[in-house]
Every structure is written in C-alpha cells, then in structure tokens.
XYZ file of C-alpha atoms in Angstrom:
758
model
C 49.741 3.526 -30.266
C 49.854 1.509 -27.915
C 51.442 1.834 -24.708
C 49.219 5.685 -25.351
C 46.540 4.257 -24.422
C 48.316 2.468 -21.539
C 49.559 5.588 -20.025
C 45.509 7.120 -20.619
C 44.022 4.364 -18.653
C 47.017 4.409 -15.337
C 46.055 8.040 -15.590
C 42.436 7.753 -15.286
C 42.600 4.984 -12.543
C 45.356 6.866 -10.735
C 42.666 10.577 -11.163
C 39.594 8.019 -9.770
C 41.659 6.566 -6.775
C 42.862 9.316 -5.531
C 39.204 11.425 -6.044
C 38.190 8.927 -4.616
C 40.457 9.014 -1.969
C 40.087 12.349 -1.411
C 35.886 12.149 -1.229
C 35.985 8.811 0.705
C 35.543 10.124 4.594
C 36.749 14.105 4.053
C 35.435 16.175 1.386
C 32.525 13.860 0.512
C 31.799 13.947 4.123
C 29.359 17.075 5.533
C 31.585 18.663 7.837
C 30.650 18.608 10.945
C 28.176 21.277 12.395
C 30.359 21.802 15.965
C 32.438 19.199 18.133
C 29.985 17.884 19.949
C 27.977 16.611 17.245
C 28.425 12.109 16.769
C 28.994 10.838 13.164
C 27.192 8.213 11.316
C 28.787 6.894 8.413
C 27.453 5.394 5.268
C 28.804 3.090 2.960
C 28.709 4.873 -0.096
C 28.577 2.158 -3.215
C 28.199 3.740 -6.756
C 29.505 3.397 -9.851
C 32.108 5.540 -10.896
C 32.868 3.884 -14.150
C 31.823 1.184 -16.505
C 28.259 -0.085 -17.766
C 26.217 3.490 -16.849
C 28.631 6.118 -14.566
C 26.772 7.546 -11.840
C 29.198 9.645 -10.737
C 26.708 12.179 -10.833
C 24.578 11.589 -8.691
C 26.785 12.801 -5.961
C 26.487 17.052 -5.827
C 22.172 15.745 -5.269
C 23.503 13.190 -2.048
C 25.959 16.102 -1.266
C 22.859 18.375 -1.021
C 20.780 16.057 0.935
C 23.512 15.978 3.595
C 23.937 19.614 3.570
C 20.219 20.261 4.640
C 20.163 17.364 6.759
C 22.878 18.757 8.955
C 21.883 21.723 9.089
C 18.689 21.334 10.417
C 17.304 20.505 14.083
C 14.749 18.868 13.817
C 16.528 16.382 11.689
C 19.162 13.614 13.872
C 19.529 15.911 16.419
C 22.673 15.543 17.669
C 24.296 13.577 14.802
C 26.566 14.518 11.334
C 25.642 12.453 8.999
C 28.420 11.457 6.878
C 29.267 9.013 2.649
C 31.935 6.921 2.647
C 32.599 6.102 -1.767
C 34.075 3.877 -2.927
C 32.942 2.475 -7.013
C 31.351 -0.832 -8.367
C 32.149 -0.007 -11.862
C 28.674 -1.381 -12.006
C 29.938 -5.240 -11.951
C 28.526 -6.972 -9.156
C 32.461 -9.338 -8.770
C 33.692 -5.499 -7.014
C 30.088 -4.328 -5.732
C 30.878 -7.673 -3.693
C 34.676 -6.996 -3.679
C 33.791 -2.763 -2.028
C 31.406 -4.352 0.465
C 33.451 -6.561 2.676
C 35.186 -3.735 1.965
C 33.094 -0.512 3.628
C 32.546 -4.144 6.410
C 35.614 -4.342 7.430
C 37.342 -1.228 8.043
C 36.255 1.576 10.012
C 34.381 3.032 10.574
C 30.891 1.641 11.596
C 28.797 2.231 8.811
C 24.814 2.471 9.762
C 23.330 1.264 5.985
C 24.528 1.101 2.588
C 23.344 3.842 0.184
C 24.471 1.548 -3.280
C 24.503 -0.354 -5.643
C 23.952 2.249 -8.511
C 23.420 -0.465 -10.994
C 20.964 -3.282 -11.189
C 23.828 -6.342 -11.142
C 25.840 -4.733 -7.863
C 23.153 -4.379 -6.241
C 21.467 -7.487 -6.520
C 25.378 -8.402 -5.066
C 24.896 -6.705 -2.375
C 21.868 -7.022 -1.486
C 21.837 -10.937 -1.237
C 24.795 -10.461 1.150
C 24.413 -7.229 3.215
C 21.511 -8.464 5.078
C 24.571 -11.494 6.973
C 25.832 -8.501 8.571
C 22.582 -6.921 9.620
C 22.398 -4.161 6.778
C 19.858 -2.603 5.244
C 20.315 -1.761 1.629
C 19.190 1.018 -0.065
C 19.424 1.838 -4.159
C 19.001 5.296 -6.158
C 18.544 3.546 -9.007
C 18.080 -0.091 -9.458
C 15.166 -1.688 -11.384
C 15.864 -4.793 -11.451
C 12.399 -6.955 -11.139
C 14.605 -9.822 -9.579
C 15.210 -7.123 -6.458
C 11.581 -6.792 -5.089
C 12.054 -9.906 -3.588
C 12.291 -9.910 -0.338
C 13.075 -14.157 0.467
C 16.154 -13.476 -1.245
C 16.505 -9.079 -0.312
C 14.799 -9.724 2.268
C 16.985 -6.177 3.170
C 16.491 -3.401 0.275
C 14.937 -1.079 -0.841
C 15.241 1.061 -4.224
C 13.724 4.933 -4.160
C 13.778 3.683 -8.986
C 10.719 2.392 -10.288
C 11.285 -1.136 -11.554
C 12.483 -1.234 -15.612
C 9.022 -3.091 -16.001
C 7.028 -0.535 -14.825
C 7.689 0.985 -19.154
C 6.600 -2.065 -20.338
C 2.924 -0.422 -20.800
C 4.158 2.689 -22.549
C 6.348 0.581 -25.083
C 3.270 -1.188 -25.808
C 1.399 1.969 -26.019
C 3.887 3.158 -29.029
C 3.128 -0.402 -30.446
C 0.070 0.740 -31.154
C 0.288 4.102 -31.614
C 2.192 3.156 -34.846
C 0.378 0.484 -35.558
C 3.226 -2.168 -35.266
C 2.186 -6.115 -34.650
C 5.843 -7.548 -35.754
C 7.918 -7.040 -32.951
C 11.435 -8.854 -31.749
C 13.306 -8.617 -28.819
C 17.258 -9.887 -27.904
C 18.573 -8.580 -24.337
C 22.168 -8.913 -22.482
C 21.317 -11.605 -19.779
C 20.759 -10.130 -16.451
C 18.056 -10.711 -14.683
C 17.504 -6.585 -14.782
C 16.744 -7.239 -18.909
C 15.768 -11.411 -18.456
C 12.445 -10.356 -16.339
C 11.700 -7.516 -18.221
C 11.281 -9.288 -20.971
C 9.667 -12.387 -19.654
C 6.480 -9.292 -18.804
C 6.825 -7.750 -21.900
C 6.591 -10.950 -23.762
C 3.442 -11.439 -21.592
C 1.938 -7.752 -22.864
C 2.764 -8.130 -26.349
C 0.064 -11.304 -26.726
C -2.431 -9.571 -24.326
C -2.163 -6.384 -26.864
C -2.393 -8.743 -30.302
C 1.302 -7.796 -30.828
C 3.375 -10.833 -32.780
C 6.401 -11.378 -31.293
C 9.231 -13.107 -33.958
C 12.076 -13.411 -32.268
C 13.888 -13.130 -27.892
C 17.278 -13.662 -28.452
C 19.558 -12.818 -25.106
C 23.646 -13.162 -25.041
C 25.851 -12.856 -22.619
C 29.090 -10.632 -24.016
C 28.876 -10.620 -27.596
C 25.303 -10.243 -29.466
C 27.054 -11.457 -32.896
C 24.955 -14.768 -33.985
C 21.684 -12.999 -32.110
C 21.910 -9.984 -34.523
C 21.940 -12.648 -36.851
C 19.840 -14.560 -36.019
C 17.111 -11.427 -36.205
C 18.912 -10.029 -39.571
C 17.013 -13.951 -40.894
C 13.613 -13.602 -38.586
C 13.579 -10.240 -41.024
C 12.833 -7.963 -37.070
C 12.705 -4.543 -37.842
C 11.201 -3.507 -34.393
C 13.732 -4.334 -32.402
C 14.002 -3.920 -29.003
C 17.033 -4.297 -27.194
C 17.978 -4.189 -23.644
C 21.325 -3.734 -21.880
C 23.956 -1.782 -20.495
C 25.409 1.136 -22.340
C 28.903 -0.603 -23.905
C 27.018 -4.277 -24.626
C 24.773 -1.300 -26.657
C 27.786 -0.194 -28.156
C 28.170 -4.149 -29.626
C 24.449 -4.790 -31.196
C 24.446 -0.954 -32.758
C 28.638 -2.150 -34.241
C 27.142 -6.301 -35.501
C 24.142 -4.479 -37.419
C 26.013 -2.145 -38.616
C 28.141 -4.194 -40.384
C 24.514 -6.865 -41.354
C 22.817 -3.278 -42.646
C 20.073 -2.833 -39.946
C 19.842 0.124 -38.983
C 18.084 3.285 -40.587
C 14.729 3.617 -43.036
C 13.957 0.363 -42.119
C 14.407 -0.597 -39.256
C 13.500 0.921 -35.223
C 15.600 0.557 -31.754
C 13.955 0.450 -28.691
C 16.246 1.010 -26.278
C 16.290 1.964 -21.719
C 16.572 5.596 -21.731
C 19.102 5.274 -18.276
C 22.344 5.828 -20.227
C 24.704 8.741 -19.984
C 24.165 11.537 -23.364
C 26.399 10.787 -26.795
C 25.967 6.977 -24.878
C 27.463 5.683 -28.153
C 30.702 8.119 -27.734
C 32.208 6.886 -24.797
C 35.487 3.953 -25.380
C 34.719 1.197 -23.390
C 37.419 -0.068 -25.687
C 36.786 -3.881 -28.104
C 34.774 -2.867 -30.246
C 35.151 -3.441 -33.853
C 34.065 -0.464 -35.159
C 34.588 3.136 -34.786
C 33.163 6.002 -32.612
C 31.744 7.365 -36.182
C 30.771 4.380 -37.802
C 28.664 4.557 -34.938
C 27.877 7.988 -34.637
C 26.593 8.217 -37.881
C 24.521 4.477 -37.327
C 23.136 6.258 -34.023
C 22.041 9.419 -36.048
C 20.166 7.914 -39.022
C 18.463 5.350 -36.504
C 14.620 5.491 -36.272
C 15.626 5.057 -31.392
C 13.164 5.441 -28.543
C 15.173 5.416 -25.431
C 12.979 4.430 -22.477
C 13.199 5.429 -18.592
C 11.146 6.340 -15.637
C 10.635 10.486 -15.193
C 13.463 11.079 -12.789
C 12.709 14.649 -11.675
C 8.875 16.009 -10.221
C 6.524 18.372 -12.759
C 5.494 19.977 -9.920
C 6.507 23.745 -8.889
C 4.971 22.009 -5.114
C 7.978 22.951 -2.483
C 10.252 19.670 -1.476
C 11.224 18.488 1.943
C 15.149 20.119 1.153
C 13.197 23.576 0.984
C 12.955 23.863 -2.811
C 11.694 22.983 -5.906
C 11.893 20.404 -8.124
C 12.949 22.650 -11.436
C 15.502 25.076 -8.374
C 16.561 21.069 -8.100
C 17.957 21.066 -11.274
C 18.842 24.116 -11.598
C 21.293 23.231 -9.011
C 22.829 19.902 -10.206
C 23.703 21.496 -13.789
C 25.264 24.256 -12.001
C 27.390 22.493 -9.740
C 28.477 20.190 -12.927
C 29.428 22.618 -14.501
C 31.536 25.821 -12.544
C 31.733 23.508 -8.842
C 35.783 21.934 -9.804
C 35.049 19.515 -7.014
C 32.225 17.497 -9.754
C 34.542 19.032 -12.381
C 35.481 15.328 -13.119
C 31.494 13.652 -12.392
C 28.901 13.326 -15.305
C 25.527 13.790 -15.503
C 22.798 12.385 -14.983
C 19.403 12.592 -15.435
C 18.899 10.035 -12.455
C 20.134 13.080 -10.406
C 17.239 12.919 -7.691
C 16.602 9.438 -6.605
C 19.993 10.220 -5.029
C 18.524 12.954 -3.188
C 15.772 11.759 -2.644
C 17.792 8.760 -0.821
C 19.821 10.008 1.459
C 16.726 11.742 2.465
C 15.145 8.702 2.983
C 18.447 7.162 5.388
C 18.487 10.261 6.985
C 14.316 10.048 7.826
C 14.492 6.403 8.616
C 17.082 6.993 11.423
C 15.853 10.176 12.754
C 12.067 7.931 13.499
C 14.710 5.637 14.776
C 15.830 7.457 17.250
C 12.666 8.012 19.787
C 11.665 4.292 19.216
C 14.388 3.231 20.366
C 14.288 5.032 23.133
C 11.527 3.404 23.727
C 12.407 0.040 22.973
C 13.003 -2.715 25.194
C 15.184 -5.215 25.159
C 15.888 -7.618 25.790
C 19.165 -7.413 27.383
C 17.572 -4.232 28.741
C 20.036 -1.896 27.677
C 18.630 1.633 26.173
C 20.620 2.257 22.603
C 21.190 5.476 20.838
C 21.702 4.897 16.747
C 26.060 5.076 17.687
C 24.985 1.445 18.923
C 24.300 0.514 16.464
C 27.140 -3.115 14.838
C 26.661 -5.547 12.659
C 25.956 -7.920 15.131
C 23.486 -6.118 16.320
C 19.349 -7.975 14.385
C 17.497 -6.101 17.084
C 18.284 -2.812 16.196
C 18.146 -3.118 12.306
C 14.736 -4.772 12.550
C 13.984 -0.502 14.259
C 15.840 1.406 11.466
C 14.134 -1.209 8.674
C 10.187 -1.133 9.875
C 10.904 3.043 10.922
C 12.585 3.025 6.080
C 9.071 0.454 5.615
C 6.750 3.369 6.895
C 8.566 7.128 5.249
C 7.346 9.346 2.712
C 7.423 12.629 1.431
C 4.636 13.166 0.198
C 1.056 11.262 -1.244
C -1.498 9.846 0.588
C -1.802 6.035 0.980
C -0.018 6.433 3.812
C -1.880 8.417 5.466
C -5.290 7.069 4.534
C -4.519 3.281 6.333
C -2.567 4.886 8.756
C -6.661 6.109 9.582
C -7.633 3.542 9.024
C -5.550 1.403 11.449
C -6.773 3.215 13.947
C -9.885 3.267 13.140
C -9.343 -0.606 13.561
C -7.649 -0.176 16.762
C -11.387 2.125 17.371
C -13.382 -0.182 16.647
C -11.467 -3.301 18.788
C -12.316 -1.051 22.170
C -15.419 -0.890 21.551
C -15.794 -4.077 20.971
C -13.540 -5.087 24.675
C -16.575 -2.712 26.238
C -19.619 -4.760 24.570
C -18.111 -8.072 25.400
C -16.370 -7.208 29.071
C -20.495 -5.543 30.263
C -22.717 -7.415 27.875
C -24.138 -8.270 30.834
C -24.739 -4.757 32.106
C -28.115 -4.107 32.134
C -28.512 -1.054 29.683
C -25.324 -3.316 27.881
C -28.420 -6.747 27.371
C -31.331 -4.847 26.291
C -29.730 -3.510 22.829
C -28.533 -6.908 21.680
C -24.783 -6.869 22.284
C -24.381 -9.842 19.975
C -25.770 -7.568 16.750
C -23.677 -4.985 17.518
C -20.708 -7.222 18.153
C -21.822 -8.018 14.434
C -22.110 -4.827 13.887
C -18.334 -3.890 15.215
C -16.996 -7.213 13.551
C -17.823 -5.390 10.345
C -16.869 -2.355 10.431
C -13.780 -3.494 11.196
C -14.027 -6.214 7.661
C -14.776 -2.492 5.776
C -11.594 -0.669 7.112
C -9.040 -3.278 5.741
C -10.338 -2.332 2.356
C -8.575 0.761 2.812
C -6.060 -0.961 3.067
C -6.111 -3.778 -0.947
C -6.859 0.015 -2.202
C -4.027 1.361 -1.376
C -1.260 -1.660 -2.688
C 0.983 -0.122 -5.078
C 2.268 -1.790 -7.918
C 6.040 -0.326 -7.249
C 6.232 -1.597 -4.479
C 3.830 -4.877 -4.593
C 4.266 -7.654 -7.542
C 1.017 -7.485 -10.764
C -0.231 -10.512 -9.416
C -0.596 -9.460 -5.776
C -2.484 -6.460 -6.436
C -4.870 -8.636 -8.182
C -4.931 -10.326 -5.435
C -5.595 -6.762 -3.413
C -8.741 -6.349 -6.527
C -10.893 -9.267 -5.506
C -10.412 -8.935 -1.894
C -11.418 -5.559 -1.935
C -14.491 -5.688 -3.048
C -15.324 -9.113 -0.844
C -13.984 -7.242 2.105
C -15.952 -3.905 1.256
C -19.853 -5.709 1.078
C -19.603 -9.009 3.958
C -18.715 -6.134 6.354
C -21.081 -3.482 4.613
C -23.589 -6.781 4.991
C -22.688 -7.786 8.181
C -22.579 -4.313 9.990
C -25.652 -2.482 7.918
C -27.678 -5.659 8.126
C -27.560 -5.898 11.398
C -28.775 -1.874 11.850
C -31.448 -2.902 8.832
C -32.655 -5.768 11.394
C -32.581 -4.187 14.490
C -34.961 -1.147 12.608
C -36.480 -3.132 11.475
C -38.123 -5.702 14.444
C -38.820 -1.337 16.812
C -40.379 -0.915 13.205
C -42.314 -4.348 14.194
C -43.287 -3.248 17.699
C -44.082 -0.161 17.128
C -46.690 -0.234 13.347
C -48.613 -3.479 15.186
C -50.251 -2.111 18.629
C -52.279 -5.514 19.391
C -51.666 -6.947 22.654
C -51.162 -10.071 21.890
C -47.829 -10.184 19.365
C -45.805 -12.667 18.333
C -41.735 -12.012 19.881
C -38.901 -10.607 18.208
C -35.506 -12.422 19.438
C -31.828 -12.229 18.959
C -31.247 -15.521 16.735
C -34.983 -14.732 14.434
C -32.607 -11.263 13.900
C -29.180 -13.356 13.309
C -30.811 -15.480 11.320
C -32.198 -12.912 8.754
C -28.106 -11.165 8.860
C -26.893 -15.028 7.970
C -28.997 -15.144 5.389
C -28.185 -11.739 2.951
C -24.141 -12.670 4.533
C -25.119 -15.799 1.914
C -26.814 -14.167 -1.228
C -23.673 -11.334 -1.026
C -21.368 -14.446 -0.710
C -23.279 -16.590 -3.754
C -23.263 -13.426 -5.901
C -19.412 -13.129 -5.229
C -18.971 -16.547 -5.705
C -20.148 -16.474 -9.405
C -18.166 -12.821 -10.024
C -14.813 -15.013 -8.439
C -16.076 -18.273 -10.957
C -17.139 -16.375 -13.076
C -15.038 -14.124 -14.067
C -12.603 -12.579 -11.325
C -11.171 -9.451 -10.735
C -8.155 -8.516 -12.567
C -5.072 -5.464 -13.229
C -5.797 -3.651 -16.393
C -3.366 -0.830 -17.702
C -5.342 2.377 -19.420
C -3.133 4.579 -21.031
C -3.953 7.997 -20.211
C -3.502 10.852 -22.774
C 0.174 11.712 -23.581
C 0.536 15.044 -23.323
C 5.656 17.551 -23.250
C 6.723 17.393 -20.144
C 7.075 20.763 -18.558
C 10.450 19.922 -17.773
C 12.518 18.549 -20.769
C 11.551 19.753 -24.066
C 11.091 18.133 -27.540
C 10.131 15.422 -25.605
C 6.402 13.685 -24.583
C 5.226 12.185 -21.240
C 2.577 8.351 -21.523
C 1.825 8.266 -18.123
C -0.760 5.082 -17.040
C -2.721 4.031 -14.477
C -3.256 0.148 -13.067
C -7.457 0.009 -12.353
C -9.060 -3.374 -10.674
C -10.569 -4.693 -13.263
C -13.259 -7.795 -14.922
C -14.425 -8.505 -18.478
C -18.707 -7.993 -17.495
C -17.886 -5.931 -14.086
C -20.764 -3.422 -14.423
C -23.698 -6.581 -13.926
C -21.735 -7.118 -11.543
C -22.048 -4.530 -9.660
C -25.231 -3.611 -11.134
C -26.801 -7.103 -8.998
C -25.074 -5.500 -5.246
C -26.064 -2.074 -6.555
C -29.436 -3.258 -7.528
C -29.517 -5.479 -3.492
C -27.522 -3.396 -1.432
C -30.143 -0.721 -2.954
C -33.429 -2.753 -1.880
C -31.970 -3.022 2.016
C -31.452 0.582 1.885
C -34.545 2.245 0.535
C -35.816 -0.581 2.919
C -34.154 0.528 5.501
C -34.793 4.261 5.514
C -38.328 3.740 5.609
C -37.707 1.934 8.271
C -35.712 4.100 10.144
C -38.648 6.920 8.743
C -40.698 5.280 10.745
C -39.112 4.534 14.065
C -38.226 8.393 14.432
C -40.334 8.766 16.969
C -40.232 5.415 18.850
C -38.791 5.595 21.562
C -38.906 2.077 24.308
C -37.057 1.798 26.884
C -35.693 -2.545 25.577
C -35.042 -1.278 23.261
C -33.372 1.397 24.363
C -30.794 2.491 21.084
C -33.167 2.641 18.812
C -32.317 5.759 18.130
C -28.870 5.529 17.713
C -29.555 2.607 14.877
C -32.181 4.871 13.178
C -29.343 7.621 13.308
C -26.577 5.597 11.483
C -28.528 3.831 9.548
C -29.700 7.628 7.818
C -25.809 7.973 7.700
C -24.802 4.813 5.804
C -27.192 5.429 3.326
C -27.040 9.261 3.195
C -22.665 8.751 2.488
C -23.281 4.662 0.532
C -24.849 6.758 -2.177
C -22.874 9.477 -2.243
C -20.157 7.272 -2.246
C -21.176 5.373 -5.519
C -21.876 8.697 -7.403
C -18.997 10.292 -6.491
C -17.247 7.754 -8.248
C -18.331 7.495 -10.799
C -17.626 10.483 -12.496
C -13.488 10.915 -10.356
C -13.833 7.831 -12.742
C -10.270 7.022 -13.851
C -8.415 9.615 -11.801
C -7.023 6.851 -8.762
C -5.714 9.180 -6.413
C -8.842 10.938 -5.695
C -10.911 7.635 -6.478
C -8.776 6.416 -3.752
C -8.973 9.556 -1.125
C -12.658 9.440 -1.941
C -13.655 6.091 -0.716
C -10.751 5.524 1.887
C -11.911 8.577 3.857
C -16.217 7.853 2.738
C -15.274 4.260 4.853
C -13.443 6.134 7.519
C -16.336 9.160 7.975
C -18.742 6.443 7.676
C -17.800 3.335 9.843
C -16.708 6.135 12.688
C -19.328 7.690 12.892
C -21.433 4.587 13.026
C -20.040 3.339 15.799
C -20.009 6.269 17.892
C -23.788 6.954 17.476
C -23.639 3.111 18.570
C -21.672 2.684 21.119
C -20.173 6.270 23.057
C -24.445 6.404 24.745
C -23.676 3.189 25.991
C -20.446 4.033 27.437
C -21.828 7.572 29.001
C -24.631 4.690 30.420
C -22.472 2.940 31.703
C -20.168 5.839 34.118
C -23.165 8.179 35.038
C -24.970 4.655 36.113
C -22.740 1.842 36.771
C -24.631 -0.940 37.723
C -27.231 -0.618 35.395
C -30.532 1.508 35.144
C -33.965 0.746 35.819
C -36.293 0.078 32.827
C -39.560 2.997 33.418
C -42.704 0.725 32.191
C -43.606 4.180 31.129
C -42.785 6.393 27.652
C -39.956 7.744 28.186
C -41.106 10.698 25.721
C -43.092 13.203 28.084
C -46.237 14.797 26.466
C -49.253 16.161 28.023
C -52.039 13.087 28.933
C -53.733 13.149 24.884
C -54.927 9.978 23.535
C -51.409 9.651 21.380
C -49.122 10.006 24.549
C -51.776 7.171 26.460
C -52.263 4.372 22.940
C -47.962 5.395 22.387
C -48.028 3.785 26.502
C -49.931 1.431 26.131
C -47.231 -0.012 23.000
C -44.395 0.948 25.488
C -46.236 -1.266 27.921
C -47.146 -4.219 24.801
C -43.545 -4.074 24.465
C -42.939 -4.797 28.050
C -44.407 -7.671 28.477
C -43.043 -8.994 25.084
C -39.960 -8.713 25.751
C -39.911 -9.695 29.327
C -42.214 -13.403 27.800
C -38.957 -13.436 25.153
C -36.856 -13.016 28.084
C -38.485 -16.087 30.235
C -38.399 -18.425 27.718
C -34.827 -17.958 27.239
C -33.723 -18.594 30.222
C -36.179 -21.816 31.040
C -34.648 -22.954 28.251
C -30.886 -22.431 29.778
C -31.416 -23.780 32.867
C -33.609 -26.585 31.221
C -30.397 -27.517 29.222
C -28.260 -26.293 32.907
C -29.825 -29.122 34.512
C -30.009 -31.374 32.459
C -26.105 -30.830 31.715
C -25.182 -31.594 34.623
C -27.053 -34.458 36.256
C -25.959 -37.005 33.394
C -22.304 -35.976 34.640
C -22.700 -36.016 38.325
C -25.687 -37.963 38.265
C -27.189 -36.921 41.070
C -31.069 -34.819 40.599
C -31.831 -34.251 43.698
C -28.705 -32.498 44.485
C -29.671 -29.403 41.841
C -33.421 -30.038 42.726
C -32.549 -26.641 44.745
C -30.701 -24.638 42.814
C -33.645 -25.150 39.645
C -36.564 -23.845 42.821
C -34.994 -21.602 43.196
C -34.495 -20.239 39.148
C -38.496 -21.849 38.564
C -39.060 -19.024 42.215
C -37.457 -16.059 39.702
C -39.180 -16.835 36.477
C -42.519 -17.782 38.464
C -41.438 -14.746 40.211
C -40.736 -12.383 36.211
C -44.543 -13.814 35.877
C -46.014 -12.382 38.507
C -44.439 -8.738 37.767
C -46.474 -10.017 33.442
C -49.312 -10.224 35.184
C -49.031 -6.947 37.272
C -48.189 -5.194 33.286
C -51.484 -6.301 32.237
C -53.741 -5.549 34.774
C -52.095 -2.309 34.496
C -52.641 -1.998 30.899
C-alpha cells in the first residue's frame, strides 16, 4: 500500500514537472506574431497544488495574452509572454521559485503572483529589491495593503475582510448572538478575524472564544466544545479545513445544532482532495460536511453584467469559454476549475495596459543618463523604469467613474492655478485692479479647495484602509464647506458692495474698501469653522456599512448575493447638515436678492459686477439642485458620487470662466490698460432715469477715487517712515514724497472737477 502511494506521488510530481517544462517558456506563452515582435516576459508564480489549487486561472490568462498580442493598439511591436512556476501555496517555495525566475533567463518585466496570500507575501516582500512589480490575481490578505512592507504590490482581488459585513449580516438574519472563531495562524486569516471581532462588538454579538492554530487544531476544537460553541467562523486553507472537520467529527460537532462558516474559495468537493496525514477517511469527511450547516463566503468572481468587456466578450461568454477549455482542450485537461478564473484574466490585462501606457511615457521622459528607454531595456537595477511602470499601473482602470472624475477635478485645479497666476501677475493692470484682485484670489483658492472634495469622495476601501477612508469622510465635509465660504463668500461680498452703491444714491456715502469685504469673508469663515469644529469634537464622521437587500445571483443557481455600501455618517448628521444648510441657505437667498437688485447696474470702477452676479446665480441654482437631487438619489453611492462630483466640477469651472475669461480678453485687447469712463457705459435715450444712473456712476467714481487716495496716502506715509528709520535721512526722501504728494493733489483736483460736473 505504501509502495503504491509512493509511486502515485512520484508520478504526480513527474506530470507537474513535465507540464511546467513544456508550458513554462513555450506552449503556455502566446505565439509570436511575426518575427519582428520583441518578446516581453512576465514571471508567473501560482499554486498548482498545496492548500489551494490556482491552476484553473491559466486558461483565462492564456486567453488574455492571445487577445492582447492580436491587437494593434496594445503593445505594438511586442509579444507578451509568461513563464510559469508552481508555488504550492508555500511561502518558502514561493521565495525559492521567485529567485529561480530572476536568476534565469529570460529577463522578467513584472511578476504575476502569487496566488495564495502566504506566497504573495513572500514574493512581494522581496520583489521590490529587484525593482519588480508583483500583481496577484487572488491574494486576499489584508496585510498586503501595507505599502511600507509591500511597496510594489498590486492585486485585482478584494481583501478577505471585505466579506465580514456579509458574515455579520448572516448572523443577524438568523438571530445568532453567540459565536466563536478559529483560524490558521496566517496574517490572511488573523487580520480578517481581528476585523470581524471589532464588527461583532459593534453588532452586539457575543464572541465566546477566538482560537488560532499552526498545524494541528485538536486542542482548539476541544476548547470550542468546552465553551459550547455552536456558531463557528473557521478561516484556514483547505488542507487545514479537513483537519478541523476531522476533529469535529470525533467530538460530535457536526450535523444538527452546529453551523460552520468557512471561506468560500476552496475547490469543489475540497473535502475529497487527498492532502495526506489525516485521521479520518474521505467517506467520514463527506458525511460530516454533507450533514453540516455549512456556509462558504467568497467575493463575486464573475461580473453579472452583460456589457462587452475589454476583451470584446461578455462575462458570461468568458465563463462558458473557460469551462469548455478545461473540459475539452487536452492542453488544460489536468487543470482544476476555480471560480476565481476571471481575476487571472483581469490581471494580465492590467499588466498589459500599464506597459502599453508606459511606452509613451518612456518616450517623453528625460532620464539622468540622457538615454531614451524602451520596454525591452528594463533590468533589475532600473528603478526609474520601475517607477514609470508603477505609476502607469496605478492609473489602470477597465471600467468605473472614479478615475474619470478625479481626472476632471485635477484639470479644474490646473485651470484655477492658471487663473491665479494671471490674476497675480497682472494685478496692477488697470482692468484687473479695478475688480479687486485679492478677492478674486480668494475665489480661486476656494474653488481649488472645493475641487479636492472630488478626490476625498472617491476614496474606496478596496484600495485604502477603513481608518483612512474615515479621515477622508471628515476632510470631505471640511473642504466643501470652507471652499464654498471662500469662493461664494468673496462673490457675495463684492455683490453686496455693488448693491450698497446702487441702492443709496447720495453724493456723500460711506466708502466700502476691500478691507471691509475681507473682514466679511473672514467672519463667514469663522462661523463655518465654529460649526465644523463642534461637529468634529462632539459627533465625528465615521464609516458606516449599510447592508442592502439580498438577491439571487443571475450567474450561479441557488446562490444569493448580499451587497452592501459604505457611507460617511455621524450619529446626528442630520442636525449638523441642517445647521450648515440653514446658514448657507440664508447666504444663497440673500445673494440671490443682491444679484437681482444689481442686475442692471454697470459701474466701471467695479468692472466685473455683472459677471459676479451671473456667478452668484450659477452657484445658487446648482447648489439648490445638488442638495435636492442628492436626497432623492439616496443610497446609490456611485450615482451620488457622480452627481455631486459633476455639480462641483461644473459649478466651479463655470464660475471661474465667467469671472476671468472677460478679464483675459480685455487684457489681450488692451494690454496697456483701458481708461475708466466717467459716464454710464449703457447707452440709453436722454431720460431722467439715464441722468439718475449717470449721477450714481459719477458719485461712485468719486467715492472710489477717495478711497484710492486714502489708501495711497497711508501707504506713502508708511513707506516714508520706514525709509527714514533705515537711512536716517528724511531730506533724501522728501523729493520723492513731494512728487507723490503732487500726484495725490492732482487726483484731488480731478475729484473736484468731477464734483463740479455733478
């Protein structure tokens, strides 16, 4: 019996070796399309045996390579290939085969793998020393999100702890209030259990015991029996799951009265696989699992959408193709089907898209050595090319809207920076100066701050930790509120000044300087900061998981999908939002009133008053629509993000264009600056209304000149005193001061003339 078993093992090893040899660099790479194509090699490191068999990913990976190499718009002039090694889900073997890959020809440009989290941790923990990016199609360990420890690691698979909300939902659905956990001592499982324990506490579910083991779970299962554990969350690889059930059989912990919740990515009939060293027979395991209440949770591998994918086929067609290849193609007859096969396909496309994007980046990049590099020039010492690949991979997206919206927001920030440079550089140009350039700077800065809300709102816990997402939730409220106050508050204050001029038509009136308007904006900002600070201290924002209605999976019979969404909320968010909405709503209403009252006013000394009024209307209308529709959208995060981001980008951009494009056109037409007219620019018949408007405009000119003279006088006095203190020679500066004083007297003479004309 032992001899037969040994022969079987040797035969299996021989078959695996033959397959790897025949497929490593020849048959499992795409065939070169023409002799002129340059081959690029990916190192393929997946488990074809061990705790999890990922060989079923290979047909999808081969299909992706074939599609990529047959497209003229993907990696033109190159032939993408893959070289395989079996990691057997072992960290030690994963490291060994990784070193074998890099020390043997051909040169690898990236690593696909490993499949298991333990193997991926071993590979990603060392690959960065060779400037190799590793992309895993199936590693789900939360530990791999650590950018310090794994700086060049990417994956297309969600983390295991993202399924914890589903586990909690099942417990609530059945009313379970006492649960226990047991897990294999890998970070993949231990970090997931840590997150689950926190969620159990929040859900008021009692954790009666949490056990961990390395290889033999006998003592831990006995402890669960003593604790009278009935609902048991078990996380481990399939070979250890067999040991768990084997020990459970001995203690009569299967069947009625016990529920086991396991990971769902085991192979079909995992209890029948011969991993060796087990005290139970296959029949005993089959009966135990078959008679148990057993849940297996996994991420949805195949999209339920009927949309055409990047490979010009639907997800359903892809699934059918893979199953047909595994069943009928002799090349894949020895491989094992896995529901994770779409992730291998997506990973190859992600790598190809990143390399394709890198081609143009490399052409435009000036490297320190002065050489222009191509993809085939990459070597393990080239950190510069690695960074090009890394940044290109970070921007890869097959579908979705978040990169799209962040890109538009980034373009908006660059646009605002351009206007800011224009406004600062030409602040002394007559047309720009008359529009209060410093207040315009506040409008621009406020708009830039509001643009950043698009980035904070698009953060996804698939790529960042929940704690970082919580910080983004809080920052999102702050940047939206403060940016709004700076931008709209500045426009509001300028509209208020125009209203003051137009409403009180008397020869003598109080001059409204920019300093008064700054004070108004500062007070509005102070009020905002007060509300936000109180909110932050008393009732801070946090990340809340909301479970949606369950539905049948259209792709898999007898399977339910339990979707959930993550929301930024606080306990009394409605009251805080109400306080902000009432306060800002009052500003919007008052701003609408001021804009309406000044709609026909045209004053050269306030040359952008009409455009400011248009911008105020724009903000009011879009903010009203935004708040109303966002309540109607409700809990659809993608639609809500799209709509709010669209409102932010559109409103900001229109405001900047309306305020600054006329200034740019005027400066372009008259670069030396235009002369301020002393009459109304609006041509009307000579009526009493026209005379009244002319009187108003001349009076305003008079008031504005007085304010200008007052500010110049104070500035000259400050400069004179500062110069005298530094040089100790009042007489030296007297001539210059006298000259400036003469200019002021001339201005006063002009004012006198204006008064006479009035």
